[in-house]
Amino acid sequence: MAPSQRRETSAASHPASGITSADERTPVPRAHGDLPDAPEADLDDEPEVLLCPITRTMFQDPVMLFDSGHTYERSAILLHFERNGAKDPLTRR
């Protein structure tokens, strides 16, 4: 249908369709944990998977060891290899 032949209808005139006007909208309920301002939300802590097991800081230049699949910060694992030989710090293999 051409745009000039379309009829304008109000969204409020179709309550059976589930469409409502902006004035009639109600906020969508969310799960309690989804709220960024929830009391238990601790946004200052980095997820554990993003922390280097050696430095305990967030990865800047992560590398994964081929044999074990563990990920470390590049500078930390290179220093570990210099001091301890080519052994994974977590598995010691």
Coordinates of N, CA and C in Angstrom, one line a residue:
M1 N 0.8 -1.2 0.0 CA 0.0 0.0 0.0 C 0.9 1.2 0.0
A2 N 0.6 2.2 -0.8 CA 1.4 3.4 -0.9 C 1.3 4.2 0.4
P3 N 2.3 4.9 0.8 CA 2.2 5.7 2.0 C 1.1 6.7 2.1
S4 N 0.7 7.3 0.9 CA -0.3 8.3 0.9 C -1.7 7.6 1.2
Q5 N -1.8 6.3 1.0 CA -3.1 5.6 1.2 C -3.2 5.0 2.6
R6 N -2.2 5.0 3.4 CA -2.2 4.5 4.7 C -3.0 5.3 5.6
R7 N -3.8 4.7 6.5 CA -4.5 5.4 7.5 C -3.7 5.5 8.8
E8 N -3.7 6.6 9.4 CA -3.0 6.7 10.7 C -4.0 6.2 11.8
T9 N -3.4 5.4 12.6 CA -4.2 4.9 13.7 C -3.5 5.1 15.0
S10 N -4.2 5.3 16.0 CA -3.6 5.5 17.4 C -3.3 4.1 18.0
A11 N -2.1 4.0 18.6 CA -1.7 2.8 19.2 C -2.7 2.5 20.4
A12 N -3.2 3.5 21.0 CA -4.1 3.3 22.2 C -5.5 2.7 21.7
S13 N -5.8 2.8 20.4 CA -7.0 2.3 19.9 C -7.0 0.8 19.7
H14 N -5.9 0.2 19.9 CA -5.7 -1.3 19.7 C -5.3 -2.0 21.0
P15 N -6.1 -1.9 22.0 CA -5.7 -2.6 23.3 C -5.6 -4.1 23.2
A16 N -6.3 -4.7 22.3 CA -6.2 -6.2 22.2 C -4.9 -6.6 21.5
S17 N -4.2 -5.7 20.8 CA -3.0 -6.1 20.2 C -1.8 -6.0 21.1
G18 N -2.0 -5.5 22.3 CA -0.9 -5.4 23.3 C -0.2 -4.1 23.1
I19 N -0.5 -3.3 22.2 CA 0.2 -2.0 21.9 C -0.5 -1.0 22.8
T20 N 0.3 -0.2 23.5 CA -0.3 0.9 24.3 C 0.4 2.2 24.0
S21 N -0.2 3.3 24.4 CA 0.5 4.5 24.2 C 1.6 4.7 25.2
A22 N 2.5 5.7 25.0 CA 3.6 5.9 25.9 C 3.1 6.3 27.3
D23 N 1.9 6.9 27.4 CA 1.4 7.3 28.7 C 1.0 6.1 29.5
E24 N 0.6 5.0 28.9 CA 0.1 3.8 29.5 C 1.2 2.8 29.8
R25 N 2.4 3.0 29.4 CA 3.4 2.0 29.6 C 3.8 1.9 31.0
T26 N 4.1 0.7 31.4 CA 4.6 0.4 32.8 C 6.0 -0.1 32.6
P27 N 6.8 0.1 33.6 CA 8.2 -0.4 33.5 C 8.2 -1.9 33.5
V28 N 9.1 -2.5 32.8 CA 9.3 -3.9 32.7 C 10.0 -4.4 33.9
P29 N 9.4 -5.4 34.6 CA 10.1 -5.9 35.8 C 11.4 -6.6 35.4
R30 N 12.5 -6.4 36.2 CA 13.7 -7.1 35.9 C 14.0 -8.0 37.1
A31 N 14.9 -8.9 36.8 CA 15.4 -9.8 37.9 C 16.3 -8.9 38.8
H32 N 16.2 -9.2 40.1 CA 16.9 -8.4 41.1 C 18.4 -8.2 40.8
G33 N 19.0 -9.3 40.3 CA 20.5 -9.2 40.1 C 20.8 -8.4 38.9
D34 N 19.9 -8.1 38.0 CA 20.1 -7.3 36.8 C 20.3 -5.9 37.0
L35 N 19.9 -5.4 38.2 CA 19.9 -4.0 38.4 C 21.3 -3.5 38.8
P36 N 21.9 -2.5 38.1 CA 23.2 -2.1 38.4 C 23.3 -1.5 39.8
D37 N 22.2 -0.9 40.3 CA 22.3 -0.3 41.6 C 21.8 -1.2 42.8
A38 N 21.7 -2.5 42.5 CA 21.4 -3.5 43.5 C 22.4 -3.5 44.6
P39 N 22.0 -3.6 45.9 CA 22.9 -3.5 47.0 C 24.1 -4.5 46.9
E40 N 23.8 -5.8 46.4 CA 24.9 -6.8 46.4 C 25.7 -6.6 45.1
A41 N 25.4 -5.7 44.2 CA 26.2 -5.5 43.0 C 27.6 -4.9 43.4
D42 N 28.6 -5.6 43.1 CA 30.0 -5.1 43.4 C 30.7 -4.8 42.1
L43 N 30.5 -3.6 41.6 CA 31.1 -3.3 40.2 C 32.6 -3.0 40.3
D44 N 33.1 -2.9 41.5 CA 34.5 -2.6 41.6 C 35.4 -3.8 41.4
D45 N 34.9 -5.0 41.7 CA 35.7 -6.2 41.6 C 35.6 -6.7 40.1
E46 N 36.8 -7.1 39.6 CA 36.9 -7.7 38.3 C 36.5 -9.2 38.4
P47 N 35.9 -9.7 37.3 CA 35.6 -11.1 37.3 C 36.9 -11.9 37.4
E48 N 36.8 -13.0 38.1 CA 38.0 -13.9 38.4 C 38.7 -14.3 37.1
V49 N 37.9 -14.6 36.1 CA 38.5 -15.1 34.8 C 39.3 -14.0 34.1
L50 N 39.2 -12.8 34.5 CA 40.0 -11.7 33.8 C 41.2 -11.4 34.6
L51 N 41.5 -12.1 35.7 CA 42.7 -11.8 36.5 C 43.8 -12.8 36.2
C52 N 45.0 -12.3 36.2 CA 46.2 -13.2 36.0 C 46.4 -13.9 37.3
P53 N 46.6 -15.2 37.3 CA 46.8 -16.0 38.6 C 48.1 -15.6 39.2
I54 N 49.1 -15.0 38.5 CA 50.3 -14.6 39.1 C 50.3 -13.2 39.8
T55 N 49.8 -12.3 39.0 CA 49.8 -10.9 39.5 C 48.5 -10.5 40.2
R56 N 47.4 -11.3 40.0 CA 46.1 -11.0 40.6 C 45.6 -9.6 40.1
T57 N 46.0 -9.2 38.9 CA 45.5 -8.0 38.3 C 44.8 -8.3 37.0
M58 N 44.0 -7.4 36.5 CA 43.3 -7.6 35.3 C 44.3 -7.7 34.1
F59 N 44.0 -8.6 33.2 CA 44.9 -8.8 32.0 C 45.0 -7.5 31.2
Q60 N 46.3 -7.3 30.8 CA 46.6 -6.2 29.8 C 47.1 -6.8 28.5
D61 N 47.9 -7.9 28.7 CA 48.5 -8.6 27.5 C 48.5 -10.1 27.8
P62 N 47.3 -10.7 27.8 CA 47.2 -12.1 28.2 C 47.8 -13.0 27.1
V63 N 48.4 -14.1 27.6 CA 48.9 -15.2 26.8 C 48.5 -16.5 27.4
M64 N 48.2 -17.5 26.5 CA 47.8 -18.8 27.0 C 48.9 -19.8 26.8
L65 N 49.2 -20.6 27.8 CA 50.2 -21.7 27.7 C 49.6 -22.8 26.9
F66 N 50.3 -23.3 25.9 CA 49.8 -24.3 25.0 C 49.5 -25.6 25.8
D67 N 50.4 -26.1 26.6 CA 50.3 -27.4 27.3 C 49.1 -27.4 28.2
S68 N 48.9 -26.4 29.0 CA 47.9 -26.4 30.1 C 46.6 -25.7 29.7
G69 N 46.7 -24.7 28.9 CA 45.6 -23.9 28.5 C 45.3 -22.8 29.5
H70 N 46.2 -22.6 30.5 CA 46.1 -21.5 31.5 C 46.5 -20.2 30.8
T71 N 45.9 -19.1 31.3 CA 46.2 -17.8 30.7 C 46.9 -17.0 31.8
Y72 N 47.9 -16.3 31.4 CA 48.7 -15.4 32.3 C 49.0 -14.1 31.6
E73 N 49.4 -13.1 32.4 CA 49.9 -11.9 31.9 C 51.3 -12.1 31.3
R74 N 51.5 -11.6 30.1 CA 52.8 -12.0 29.4 C 54.0 -11.7 30.2
S75 N 54.1 -10.5 30.8 CA 55.3 -10.1 31.5 C 55.5 -11.0 32.7
A76 N 54.4 -11.4 33.4 CA 54.5 -12.2 34.6 C 55.0 -13.6 34.3
I77 N 54.4 -14.2 33.2 CA 54.8 -15.6 32.9 C 56.2 -15.6 32.4
L78 N 56.7 -14.6 31.6 CA 58.1 -14.6 31.2 C 59.0 -14.5 32.3
L79 N 58.7 -13.7 33.3 CA 59.5 -13.5 34.5 C 59.5 -14.9 35.3
H80 N 58.4 -15.5 35.4 CA 58.3 -16.8 36.0 C 59.2 -17.8 35.3
F81 N 59.1 -17.8 34.0 CA 60.0 -18.8 33.2 C 61.5 -18.5 33.5
E82 N 61.9 -17.3 33.5 CA 63.3 -16.9 33.8 C 63.7 -17.4 35.2
R83 N 62.9 -17.3 36.2 CA 63.2 -17.7 37.5 C 63.1 -19.2 37.8
N84 N 62.1 -19.8 37.2 CA 61.7 -21.2 37.5 C 61.8 -22.2 36.4
G85 N 62.2 -21.8 35.2 CA 62.2 -22.7 34.1 C 60.8 -22.7 33.5
A86 N 60.7 -23.4 32.4 CA 59.4 -23.4 31.6 C 58.4 -24.3 32.2
K87 N 57.9 -24.0 33.4 CA 56.9 -24.7 34.1 C 55.7 -23.9 34.3
D88 N 54.5 -24.4 34.1 CA 53.3 -23.7 34.4 C 53.2 -23.5 35.9
P89 N 53.0 -22.2 36.4 CA 52.9 -21.9 37.8 C 51.8 -22.7 38.5
L90 N 50.7 -23.0 37.8 CA 49.6 -23.6 38.5 C 49.7 -25.1 38.5
T91 N 50.3 -25.7 37.5 CA 50.4 -27.2 37.5 C 51.8 -27.7 37.8
R92 N 52.8 -26.8 37.7 CA 54.2 -27.0 38.0 C 54.7 -28.2 37.1
R93 N 54.2 -28.2 35.9 CA 54.7 -29.2 34.9 C 55.2 -28.5 33.7

